[in-house]
Coordinates of C-alpha atoms (C1' of nucleotides) in Angstrom, one line a residue:
Chain A
M57 CA 95.1 80.1 83.0
S58 CA 96.7 78.9 86.0
D59 CA 94.6 79.2 89.3
T60 CA 97.1 80.8 91.7
T61 CA 94.5 81.5 94.4
T62 CA 95.6 80.2 97.7
P63 CA 93.2 79.6 100.6
S64 CA 94.5 82.9 102.3
D65 CA 93.3 84.8 99.2
T66 CA 89.6 83.8 99.7
P67 CA 87.8 84.8 102.7
A68 CA 85.6 82.2 104.4
P69 CA 82.4 82.2 102.5
S70 CA 79.6 84.0 104.4
R71 CA 76.3 82.1 104.6
H72 CA 74.6 84.9 102.7
F73 CA 71.0 84.7 102.2
I74 CA 71.1 82.8 98.8
R75 CA 73.4 80.2 100.2
Q76 CA 70.9 79.8 103.1
I77 CA 68.0 79.5 100.8
I78 CA 69.8 76.7 98.8
D79 CA 70.8 75.0 102.1
R80 CA 67.2 75.1 103.1
D81 CA 66.0 73.8 99.7
L82 CA 68.6 70.9 99.7
A83 CA 67.5 70.0 103.3
E84 CA 63.9 69.9 102.0
G85 CA 64.9 67.7 99.2
K86 CA 63.6 70.4 96.8
N87 CA 64.7 70.0 93.2
D88 CA 66.0 66.5 93.9
G89 CA 69.0 68.1 95.4
R90 CA 70.1 69.9 92.0
V91 CA 71.4 73.3 92.0
I92 CA 71.2 74.8 88.5
T93 CA 71.9 78.5 88.0
R94 CA 72.2 80.8 85.0
F95 CA 74.1 83.9 84.0
P96 CA 71.8 85.6 81.4
P97 CA 73.4 88.6 79.9
E98 CA 71.8 90.5 76.9
P99 CA 74.4 90.7 74.2
N100 CA 74.1 94.6 73.8
G101 CA 77.3 95.6 75.6
Y102 CA 80.4 94.6 77.3
L103 CA 80.5 92.9 80.8
H104 CA 81.4 95.1 83.6
I105 CA 82.6 94.5 87.3
G106 CA 78.9 94.4 88.3
H107 CA 78.3 91.5 85.9
A108 CA 81.5 89.9 87.5
K109 CA 79.6 89.9 90.8
S110 CA 76.6 88.1 89.2
I111 CA 79.0 85.7 87.3
C112 CA 80.9 84.7 90.5
L113 CA 77.6 84.2 92.3
N114 CA 75.9 82.2 89.8
F115 CA 78.9 80.1 88.6
G116 CA 80.3 80.0 92.0
L117 CA 77.2 78.7 93.8
A118 CA 76.8 76.0 91.0
E119 CA 80.4 75.0 91.7
E120 CA 80.0 75.0 95.3
Y121 CA 76.9 72.9 95.3
G122 CA 78.1 70.4 92.7
G123 CA 75.6 71.9 90.2
Q124 CA 75.7 73.6 86.8
C125 CA 75.6 77.1 85.6
H126 CA 74.3 77.9 82.2
L127 CA 75.5 80.7 80.1
R128 CA 72.4 82.2 78.3
Y129 CA 72.0 85.0 76.2
D130 CA 68.8 87.0 76.7
D131 CA 68.4 88.0 73.2
T132 CA 64.8 88.7 72.7
N133 CA 65.1 92.3 71.7
P134 CA 67.3 92.4 68.5
A135 CA 67.4 96.3 68.4
A136 CA 70.8 96.5 70.0
E137 CA 72.1 93.0 70.2
E138 CA 75.2 91.8 68.2
M139 CA 77.3 88.8 67.8
E140 CA 80.4 90.9 68.7
Y141 CA 79.0 91.2 72.2
V142 CA 78.3 87.5 72.4
E143 CA 81.9 86.8 71.7
A144 CA 83.2 89.3 74.2
I145 CA 81.0 88.1 76.8
E146 CA 82.3 84.5 76.4
R147 CA 85.9 85.7 76.6
D148 CA 85.2 87.6 79.7
V149 CA 83.5 84.8 81.5
R150 CA 86.2 82.3 80.7
W151 CA 88.8 84.8 81.7
L152 CA 87.3 85.1 85.0
G153 CA 87.8 81.4 85.4
F154 CA 84.4 79.8 84.8
D155 CA 83.1 77.3 82.4
W156 CA 79.6 76.6 81.2
G157 CA 80.6 73.2 79.8
K158 CA 78.1 72.3 77.2
H159 CA 75.4 74.7 78.7
H160 CA 75.6 77.4 76.3
Y161 CA 72.2 78.8 75.2
F162 CA 70.3 81.5 73.5
A163 CA 66.8 82.6 74.5
S164 CA 66.4 82.8 70.7
D165 CA 66.7 79.1 70.6
Y166 CA 63.5 79.0 72.3
F167 CA 61.5 81.3 70.1
E168 CA 59.3 78.4 68.9
P169 CA 58.5 77.1 72.4
F170 CA 57.8 80.6 73.6
Y171 CA 55.3 80.9 70.7
R172 CA 53.7 77.7 71.5
Y173 CA 53.3 78.7 75.2
A174 CA 51.9 82.0 74.1
E175 CA 49.1 80.0 72.0
E176 CA 48.5 78.0 75.1
L177 CA 47.9 81.0 77.1
I178 CA 45.5 82.5 74.5
Q179 CA 43.6 79.1 74.3
K180 CA 43.3 79.2 78.1
G181 CA 41.8 82.7 77.9
K182 CA 44.9 83.9 79.8
A183 CA 46.2 86.2 77.1
Y184 CA 44.6 88.4 74.3
V185 CA 45.7 90.4 71.3
C186 CA 45.3 94.1 72.2
T187 CA 44.6 96.8 69.5
L188 CA 45.2 99.7 71.8
S189 CA 47.7 102.2 70.4
P190 CA 50.8 102.8 72.4
E191 CA 49.5 106.1 73.6
A192 CA 46.2 104.6 74.6
F193 CA 48.0 101.6 76.2
K194 CA 49.8 104.0 78.3
E195 CA 46.8 105.8 79.5
Y196 CA 44.8 102.6 80.2
R197 CA 47.6 101.3 82.3
G198 CA 47.1 103.9 85.1
V199 CA 49.6 105.1 87.5
P200 CA 50.9 103.4 90.8
T201 CA 48.3 105.2 92.9
R202 CA 45.3 104.7 90.5
P203 CA 44.1 101.5 89.0
G204 CA 44.2 101.1 85.2
K205 CA 41.3 100.6 82.8
E206 CA 40.5 97.5 80.9
S207 CA 41.3 97.4 77.2
P208 CA 38.4 96.9 74.9
S209 CA 40.3 93.9 73.5
R210 CA 40.3 92.2 76.8
N211 CA 37.3 90.2 76.2
R212 CA 38.2 89.2 72.8
P213 CA 37.3 85.5 72.4
P214 CA 40.3 83.2 72.5
A215 CA 39.7 81.9 69.0
E216 CA 39.8 85.5 67.6
S217 CA 42.9 86.3 69.6
L218 CA 44.6 83.2 68.4
D219 CA 43.9 84.1 64.8
L220 CA 45.1 87.6 65.3
F221 CA 48.3 86.2 66.9
R222 CA 49.0 83.9 64.3
R223 CA 48.6 86.6 61.7
M224 CA 51.0 88.8 63.8
R225 CA 53.6 86.1 63.4
A226 CA 52.8 85.7 59.6
G227 CA 53.7 89.5 59.3
K228 CA 50.2 90.7 58.4
F229 CA 50.5 93.8 60.6
A230 CA 52.5 96.8 61.0
D231 CA 55.2 97.2 63.7
G232 CA 53.5 98.2 66.9
Q233 CA 50.1 97.7 65.7
Y234 CA 49.1 94.9 67.9
V235 CA 50.5 93.3 71.0
L236 CA 49.8 90.1 72.9
R237 CA 49.0 90.8 76.5
A238 CA 48.5 88.7 79.6
K239 CA 45.1 88.8 81.0
I240 CA 45.8 89.4 84.8
D241 CA 44.5 92.4 86.6
M242 CA 44.3 96.0 85.5
A243 CA 43.7 97.1 89.2
S244 CA 46.7 95.3 90.5
P245 CA 48.9 97.8 92.7
N246 CA 51.8 96.1 90.9
L247 CA 52.0 97.8 87.5
H248 CA 53.6 94.8 86.1
M249 CA 50.6 92.7 86.7
R250 CA 48.2 95.2 84.7
D251 CA 48.0 93.0 81.7
P252 CA 51.6 93.3 80.6
V253 CA 52.8 92.9 77.0
L254 CA 54.0 89.5 76.1
Y255 CA 54.7 89.9 72.5
R256 CA 55.4 92.9 70.2
I257 CA 55.7 93.2 66.5
K258 CA 59.3 94.4 65.5
R259 CA 60.7 93.9 62.0
I260 CA 64.3 93.9 63.0
H261 CA 67.1 91.7 61.8
H262 CA 67.9 89.3 64.7
H263 CA 71.7 88.4 65.1
R264 CA 70.8 84.7 65.1
T265 CA 67.4 84.1 63.7
G266 CA 67.7 86.7 60.9
E267 CA 64.3 87.5 59.6
D268 CA 62.5 84.4 60.8
W269 CA 60.5 86.4 63.2
C270 CA 58.7 89.7 63.2
I271 CA 57.3 89.2 66.6
Y272 CA 59.6 89.0 69.6
P273 CA 58.7 87.9 73.3
M274 CA 59.1 90.5 76.2
Y275 CA 61.6 89.8 78.9
D276 CA 59.1 88.7 81.4
F277 CA 57.5 86.2 79.1
A278 CA 60.9 84.7 77.8
H279 CA 62.9 84.7 80.9
C280 CA 60.9 82.6 83.1
I281 CA 60.2 80.2 80.4
S282 CA 63.9 79.8 79.4
D283 CA 64.5 79.2 83.1
A284 CA 61.9 76.5 83.1
I285 CA 63.0 74.8 79.9
E286 CA 66.6 74.6 81.2
G287 CA 65.5 73.3 84.5
I288 CA 67.1 76.2 86.4
T289 CA 66.4 75.7 90.0
H290 CA 67.5 79.1 91.4
S291 CA 67.1 82.0 89.0
I292 CA 69.2 84.8 90.6
C293 CA 68.8 88.4 89.5
T294 CA 69.0 92.0 90.7
L295 CA 66.7 93.8 93.0
E296 CA 64.8 95.9 90.3
F297 CA 63.2 92.5 89.2
E298 CA 61.6 91.9 92.5
V299 CA 58.3 93.5 91.2
H300 CA 58.4 91.2 88.3
R301 CA 58.4 88.0 90.4
P302 CA 54.7 87.8 90.7
L303 CA 54.6 87.9 86.9
Y304 CA 57.3 85.4 86.6
D305 CA 55.3 83.0 88.9
W306 CA 52.1 83.8 87.2
I307 CA 53.2 82.9 83.8
L308 CA 54.8 79.6 84.9
E309 CA 51.6 78.8 86.7
Q310 CA 49.3 79.3 83.7
I311 CA 51.2 77.2 81.2
S312 CA 52.3 73.5 81.1
A313 CA 55.8 74.6 82.0
P314 CA 58.2 71.7 82.6
A315 CA 59.5 73.3 85.9
H316 CA 59.0 76.3 88.2
P317 CA 62.3 77.9 89.2
Q318 CA 62.6 80.1 92.1
Q319 CA 63.5 83.7 91.5
I320 CA 65.8 85.4 94.0
E321 CA 67.0 88.9 93.9
F322 CA 70.1 90.4 95.2
A323 CA 71.4 94.0 95.2
R324 CA 73.7 95.0 92.3
L325 CA 77.2 96.2 92.8
N326 CA 77.9 99.9 92.9
L327 CA 81.5 100.9 92.9
S328 CA 82.8 104.4 93.8
Y329 CA 84.5 106.7 91.2
T330 CA 83.0 104.9 88.3
V331 CA 79.6 104.2 86.7
M332 CA 78.1 100.8 86.2
S333 CA 75.5 101.0 83.5
K334 CA 76.0 99.7 80.0
R335 CA 74.2 102.6 78.6
R336 CA 76.6 105.1 80.1
L337 CA 79.6 103.1 79.5
L338 CA 78.5 102.9 75.8
Q339 CA 78.2 106.7 76.0
L340 CA 81.7 107.1 77.2
V341 CA 82.9 104.9 74.4
Q342 CA 80.9 106.6 71.7
E343 CA 81.7 110.1 72.8
K344 CA 85.5 109.1 73.0
H345 CA 86.0 109.9 76.6
V346 CA 87.8 106.7 76.8
A347 CA 89.6 104.8 74.0
G348 CA 87.0 101.9 73.8
W349 CA 85.3 99.3 76.0
D350 CA 88.6 98.0 77.0
D351 CA 90.1 101.2 78.0
P352 CA 92.0 100.4 81.2
R353 CA 90.0 103.2 83.0
M354 CA 86.7 101.4 82.3
P355 CA 85.1 99.2 85.0
T356 CA 84.6 96.6 82.3
I357 CA 86.0 93.2 82.6
C358 CA 88.1 93.5 79.4
G359 CA 89.1 97.0 80.7
M360 CA 90.4 95.4 83.9
R361 CA 92.0 92.6 82.1
R362 CA 94.0 95.3 80.0
R363 CA 94.7 97.2 83.2
G364 CA 96.3 94.1 84.7
Y365 CA 93.7 93.1 87.3
P366 CA 94.2 89.4 87.9
P367 CA 91.0 87.4 87.6
E368 CA 91.7 85.8 90.9
A369 CA 91.7 89.3 92.4
I370 CA 88.3 90.0 91.0
R371 CA 86.9 86.9 92.2
T372 CA 88.2 87.4 95.8
F373 CA 86.7 90.8 95.6
C374 CA 83.4 89.4 94.7
E375 CA 83.4 87.1 97.5
T376 CA 84.5 89.8 99.9
I377 CA 81.7 92.3 99.1
G378 CA 79.0 89.7 100.0
V379 CA 75.6 89.4 98.8
T380 CA 72.6 91.2 100.3
K381 CA 69.4 92.8 99.5
Y382 CA 70.1 96.4 100.0
D383 CA 71.8 98.9 97.8
S384 CA 75.2 99.9 98.7
M385 CA 78.3 101.6 97.3
T386 CA 81.5 99.6 97.7
E387 CA 84.7 101.7 97.8
M388 CA 87.1 101.2 94.9
E389 CA 89.9 100.9 97.6
L390 CA 88.5 97.5 98.3
L391 CA 88.9 96.2 94.7
E392 CA 92.4 97.8 94.6
H393 CA 93.3 96.1 97.8
C394 CA 92.4 92.6 96.3
V395 CA 94.4 93.5 93.3
R396 CA 97.6 94.6 95.2
E397 CA 97.1 91.5 97.6
N398 CA 97.4 89.2 94.5
L399 CA 100.0 91.0 92.6
N400 CA 102.2 91.4 95.7
K401 CA 102.5 87.6 95.7
H402 CA 102.9 87.1 92.0
A403 CA 104.3 89.9 90.2
L404 CA 108.0 90.0 89.5
R405 CA 110.0 93.1 90.6
R406 CA 111.7 95.3 88.1
M407 CA 113.1 98.8 88.2
A408 CA 111.9 101.6 86.3
V409 CA 112.3 105.4 86.7
L410 CA 109.2 107.3 85.7
N411 CA 110.6 110.7 86.0
P412 CA 114.3 110.6 85.5
L413 CA 117.0 112.7 87.1
R414 CA 120.6 112.0 86.0
V415 CA 123.1 111.1 88.8
V416 CA 126.9 111.2 88.0
I417 CA 129.0 109.1 90.4
T418 CA 132.2 111.1 91.1
N419 CA 134.2 108.2 92.4
F420 CA 133.1 105.4 90.3
P421 CA 135.7 102.6 90.0
D422 CA 137.7 102.2 86.8
T423 CA 135.3 99.9 85.2
P424 CA 132.5 100.1 82.6
A425 CA 130.0 98.5 84.9
I426 CA 129.5 96.5 88.1
D427 CA 127.1 93.5 88.0
V428 CA 124.5 93.6 90.8
K429 CA 122.2 90.8 91.8
A430 CA 118.5 91.7 92.3
V431 CA 115.7 89.5 93.7
N432 CA 112.9 89.0 91.4
N433 CA 110.2 88.7 94.0
P434 CA 110.9 88.7 97.7
E435 CA 107.5 87.1 98.2
D436 CA 108.4 84.1 96.1
T437 CA 112.0 82.7 96.3
D438 CA 111.2 80.4 93.4
A439 CA 111.3 83.6 91.1
G440 CA 114.9 83.6 91.4
T441 CA 117.3 86.6 90.7
R442 CA 118.6 88.5 88.0
T443 CA 121.7 90.6 87.3
M444 CA 121.7 94.4 86.6
A445 CA 124.6 96.5 85.4
F446 CA 125.4 99.4 87.8
T447 CA 127.3 102.2 85.9
R448 CA 128.8 105.5 86.5
E449 CA 125.7 107.4 85.4
L450 CA 122.3 106.6 86.6
F451 CA 118.7 107.8 86.6
I452 CA 116.9 108.1 89.9
E453 CA 113.4 109.3 90.4
R454 CA 113.3 113.2 90.4
E455 CA 111.0 113.1 93.4
D456 CA 113.6 110.9 95.4
F457 CA 115.7 114.2 95.6
A458 CA 115.0 117.4 97.3
E459 CA 117.1 120.4 97.2
E460 CA 115.5 121.7 100.3
P461 CA 114.2 118.6 102.0
P462 CA 111.1 119.1 104.3
P463 CA 111.1 117.5 107.7
K464 CA 111.1 113.8 107.7
F465 CA 112.2 113.7 104.1
F466 CA 114.3 110.3 104.1
R467 CA 115.6 110.4 100.6
L468 CA 118.4 112.1 98.9
A469 CA 119.3 115.8 99.6
P470 CA 122.5 117.9 99.3
G471 CA 125.0 116.4 101.7
K472 CA 122.7 113.5 102.6
S473 CA 122.9 109.8 101.9
V474 CA 120.6 107.2 100.6
R475 CA 120.7 103.5 99.7
L476 CA 120.5 102.3 96.2
R477 CA 118.5 99.3 95.8
Y478 CA 120.9 96.3 95.7
A479 CA 123.8 98.7 94.9
G480 CA 125.4 100.4 97.7
F481 CA 125.0 104.1 98.7
L482 CA 124.8 107.5 97.3
T483 CA 125.8 110.6 99.0
C484 CA 124.9 114.0 97.1
E485 CA 127.9 116.2 96.8
R486 CA 126.8 118.8 94.3
V487 CA 123.7 119.8 92.6
E488 CA 124.0 120.8 88.9
H489 CA 121.5 123.3 87.6
D490 CA 120.4 124.0 84.0
P491 CA 122.0 127.6 83.6
A492 CA 119.1 128.6 81.4
T493 CA 116.0 127.3 83.5
G494 CA 117.5 126.9 86.9
D495 CA 116.1 123.4 86.9
I496 CA 118.1 120.6 88.5
A497 CA 120.1 119.0 85.6
A498 CA 122.2 116.5 87.4
L499 CA 123.3 115.4 90.8
H500 CA 127.1 114.6 91.4
C501 CA 127.3 112.0 94.1
R502 CA 129.7 109.9 95.9
W503 CA 129.3 106.2 95.9
D504 CA 130.1 103.7 98.6
P505 CA 129.7 99.9 98.1
P506 CA 127.1 97.8 99.9
E507 CA 129.4 96.5 102.5
T508 CA 130.1 100.1 103.6
K509 CA 128.4 101.0 107.0
V510 CA 126.2 104.0 106.1
K511 CA 123.3 105.0 108.1
V512 CA 120.4 105.8 105.8
K513 CA 116.6 105.9 106.3
A514 CA 115.6 105.1 102.7
T515 CA 116.3 103.0 99.8
I516 CA 115.6 104.2 96.3
H517 CA 115.3 102.6 93.0
W518 CA 117.5 103.4 90.0
V519 CA 118.5 102.3 86.6
S520 CA 121.8 102.7 84.6
A521 CA 121.7 105.6 82.4
D522 CA 123.7 103.7 79.7
Q523 CA 121.7 100.5 79.9
A524 CA 118.2 101.7 80.6
R525 CA 115.7 101.8 77.7
E526 CA 112.9 104.2 77.3
I527 CA 109.4 102.7 77.6
E528 CA 106.1 104.1 77.3
V529 CA 104.1 104.0 80.5
R530 CA 100.4 104.9 81.0
L531 CA 99.5 106.2 84.5
Y532 CA 95.9 106.2 85.4
D533 CA 93.8 108.1 88.0
R534 CA 90.1 107.4 88.8
L535 CA 87.8 108.0 85.9
F536 CA 85.6 110.4 87.9
T537 CA 86.3 113.1 90.4
V538 CA 83.5 112.2 92.8
P539 CA 82.6 108.9 94.6
D540 CA 79.2 108.7 93.0
P541 CA 79.0 110.4 89.5
M542 CA 75.2 109.6 89.3
E543 CA 74.4 111.0 92.8
V544 CA 72.4 113.9 91.3
K545 CA 69.7 112.3 89.1
D546 CA 69.0 113.7 85.7
A547 CA 72.4 115.7 85.8
D548 CA 75.0 114.9 83.4
F549 CA 77.4 112.4 85.0
K550 CA 80.0 113.3 82.4
R551 CA 80.6 116.7 84.2
H552 CA 82.5 114.7 86.9
L553 CA 84.9 113.0 84.3
N554 CA 88.5 113.4 85.6
P555 CA 90.5 115.2 82.9
R556 CA 93.6 113.8 84.4
S557 CA 92.5 110.1 84.4
L558 CA 95.2 109.3 81.9
S559 CA 98.8 110.5 81.7
T560 CA 101.6 109.0 79.6
V561 CA 105.2 109.2 80.4
I562 CA 108.4 107.9 78.8
A563 CA 110.1 106.0 81.5
R564 CA 113.7 104.5 81.8
A565 CA 113.5 100.8 82.5
E566 CA 116.0 98.2 83.2
P567 CA 116.6 96.1 80.1
A568 CA 114.9 92.9 81.5
L569 CA 111.5 94.8 81.1
L570 CA 111.9 94.8 77.4
D571 CA 111.3 91.0 77.3
A572 CA 107.8 91.4 78.9
A573 CA 105.2 89.5 77.3
P574 CA 101.9 91.3 76.5
G575 CA 99.6 90.8 79.6
E576 CA 102.5 90.2 82.0
S577 CA 102.5 92.0 85.3
F578 CA 105.4 93.5 87.2
Q579 CA 105.9 95.6 90.2
F580 CA 108.1 98.5 89.4
E581 CA 109.8 98.8 92.9
R582 CA 108.5 101.6 95.0
T583 CA 106.2 102.8 92.3
G584 CA 103.4 100.3 91.5
Y585 CA 102.1 97.4 89.5
F586 CA 102.2 97.6 85.7
C587 CA 100.9 95.2 83.0
A588 CA 102.4 95.1 79.6
D589 CA 99.6 96.2 77.4
M590 CA 98.1 93.5 75.2
K591 CA 97.3 95.7 72.3
D592 CA 99.9 98.3 72.0
S593 CA 103.1 96.3 73.1
R594 CA 105.5 95.3 70.3
P595 CA 108.2 92.6 70.5
G596 CA 111.1 94.3 72.5
A597 CA 108.9 97.4 72.9
P598 CA 106.4 96.9 75.6
V599 CA 103.9 99.6 76.6
F600 CA 103.0 99.6 80.3
N601 CA 99.6 100.2 81.9
Q602 CA 99.6 101.1 85.6
T603 CA 97.6 98.6 87.2
A604 CA 97.7 100.2 90.8
A605 CA 100.0 102.4 92.7
L606 CA 101.8 101.1 95.7
K607 CA 100.4 102.5 98.9
A608 CA 102.2 105.7 99.3
V609 CA 102.8 106.7 102.8
R610 CA 105.7 109.0 101.9
A611 CA 103.3 111.3 100.1
K612 CA 101.9 112.2 103.6
K613 CA 105.1 112.3 105.6
G614 CA 107.1 114.3 103.0
Chain B
rU118 C1' 48.2 109.6 99.0
rG119 C1' 49.8 103.2 95.8
rC120 C1' 52.9 98.5 95.6
rC121 C1' 57.5 95.9 96.6
rG122 C1' 62.1 95.7 99.2
rG123 C1' 65.6 97.5 102.7
rA124 C1' 68.1 100.0 107.2
rU125 C1' 74.7 97.2 111.8
rG126 C1' 81.4 102.1 112.5
rG127 C1' 83.6 106.4 107.1
rU128 C1' 82.8 101.8 103.5
rG129 C1' 81.4 96.6 102.6
rU130 C1' 79.6 92.9 105.7
rA131 C1' 78.9 89.0 110.1
rA132 C1' 76.2 87.5 114.2
rU133 C1' 69.4 84.0 112.8
rG134 C1' 67.0 85.3 121.3
rG135 C1' 72.9 84.9 124.8
rU136 C1' 80.3 88.7 125.0
rA137 C1' 78.1 93.3 118.3
rG138 C1' 83.0 90.2 115.0
rC139 C1' 85.6 90.5 110.2
rA140 C1' 87.6 93.2 105.8
rC141 C1' 88.7 97.9 103.5
rA142 C1' 89.8 102.8 104.8
rG143 C1' 92.0 106.0 108.9
rC144 C1' 95.2 106.6 113.0
rA145 C1' 99.5 105.0 116.1
rG146 C1' 103.7 101.9 116.7
rA147 C1' 107.2 97.6 115.3
rC148 C1' 110.0 95.6 111.4
rU149 C1' 112.2 96.5 106.8
rC150 C1' 117.9 97.1 101.2
rU151 C1' 110.5 98.8 98.3
rG152 C1' 108.3 105.1 103.2
rA153 C1' 105.6 98.7 99.8
rA154 C1' 104.5 94.0 102.1
rU155 C1' 104.3 91.8 107.0
rC156 C1' 103.1 92.4 112.3
rU157 C1' 100.8 94.9 116.7
rG158 C1' 97.6 98.3 118.7
rU159 C1' 93.6 101.6 118.0
rU160 C1' 89.1 105.5 116.7
rU161 C1' 84.2 104.8 115.0
rG162 C1' 78.3 101.1 114.7
rU163 C1' 72.9 98.0 115.6
rC164 C1' 67.5 104.3 112.2
rU165 C1' 63.8 106.2 116.2
rA166 C1' 60.2 105.3 120.0
rG167 C1' 57.5 101.9 122.6
rG168 C1' 56.6 96.6 123.8
rU169 C1' 57.7 91.0 124.7
rU170 C1' 61.8 88.7 127.3
rC171 C1' 66.2 87.0 132.6
rG172 C1' 68.3 88.6 128.1
rA173 C1' 66.7 91.9 121.6
rA174 C1' 70.8 93.9 115.9
rU175 C1' 67.6 89.6 115.9
rC176 C1' 60.7 89.0 117.7
rC177 C1' 56.0 92.6 118.0
rU178 C1' 53.8 97.7 117.1
rA179 C1' 54.1 102.6 115.5
rG180 C1' 57.1 105.9 113.1
rU181 C1' 61.4 107.9 110.2
rC182 C1' 64.6 107.4 106.2
rC183 C1' 66.5 105.1 101.6
rG184 C1' 65.9 102.1 97.0
rG185 C1' 62.9 100.1 93.0
rC186 C1' 58.4 100.0 90.1
rA187 C1' 54.2 103.8 85.6
rA188 C1' 59.4 100.9 77.8
rC189 C1' 55.6 97.4 72.9
rC190 C1' 64.0 97.6 77.3
rA191 C1' 66.5 93.7 79.9

RNA sequence: UGCCGGAUGGUGUAAUGGUAGCACAGCAGACUCUGAAUCUGUUUGUCUAGGUUCGAAUCCUAGUCCGGCAACCA
């Protein structure tokens, strides 16, 4: 993919708090000046725009400081993890414009080291095999305001725990029968320090290690060690892991870890009019509220790709929103602004009429057609021009005509004139109604060539009725009707689903649009940005997804 | 009633003891063969109360409010 980002696309990077931490570390000579980050998705769902923020942060920081960013799958719980997701994640990260080079890892690659570190912990008396039932475990843990109780297993001699742990690995016990726990402090005000579970028994097929293991490490145990093994310097995660940091540090202090990375937390992205959790997105897919993970209405990376959002625009957005430590809700308008800003510069202009109204030119010259020259992109002279056939019968947008125009209506009305983009002027002489329905069936108009001096306040787009071809166009509105579908806890977010988030129309398009390559973006003049769908387009028969509408002042002013 | 974190216009952010700035959104205007884009102007802000200081968004104290934490999830 070409990098079309120009300096003006990208705001001057703010020295957000993570950059400041790294600057300070570098100044102090920490980590021998290395900056190694990682993006650690769990392969149990598709990536969304919130992940894009993390990807841009981690890969961006590595790039910026001449370091390295590892792509690592946090695949320590095989319950919902699948290779399908692994492949989708790679495609999405690459499409966003980032490259992990040879640094492509799986936490499951470290199952053996994890196990050895667990044994080390047991031998040091810092971990024990606990035989409490899950119910008892919960009760012993206590609540935030009350300390927990120590498990009877807590003082089990290391040798005995070691034996038990080895038998856990060997499959001698039932799922959930025993767990390995860290021996920390049952009275800690931080629940995560109350002898947290390190390993559990789960006989589940793992997407990479198959049936090799029946015990799997927990996130807290696996993540810090993975970071240490890979020599990560700055382990950047979201705010909810803040309370896990003492445990991250505790584990690395107890074992003979090769390094001790620094965990730094930032606020995850919230975007208005959508939801941002894999669980809820999965629900939308499974319950068929959308057509799949890559439905263009989804906030997933693949959905946005299909929608026609350029990766550069997403990266600009991620830089623009900044990085902080407090929860916020970013307005969808900002993302759309970044998308339009990019597409305005790069998308070729074409004409398509979404809701056609027939126009018959009463004084058309005695010729089948007149060739008119149209500019492909006024923002980019290199994009050249094209020729369009202007004919006696046209289609114009139904909303560009008003039989009884409201005040400040600039477009066509009985007796009024309007400019046709690149093709002279139209003056409405007669309105033809459908005798049965009374609907406007056609307009009979006088035409004046471009060189005529006609005073008009608007220019409208058009297509030749003979030459235009029918194309399927999908128009999108926001997925939800409210800015924060999750605002009311425990309520069903799906009740805010917008029933009109998708509408399909058959539009009339200028012939040049038929050649659109899947994934290619255009501006339909005066209408919006549209992208030829990558899945449903056929050669010569593209299907267009609306990427974003043009800002429509006319809606307000009549 | 516990612990951790946080609070700057409508929204997202910057300013790290020295003129509260930028972007989005809004509004108004200019320009325009896209009512787009572009350009110009503009409304709106430091959670509260004390304190330190010549000077506080920034430091201190107390309070208020918000978020996270009680999976053998990540």
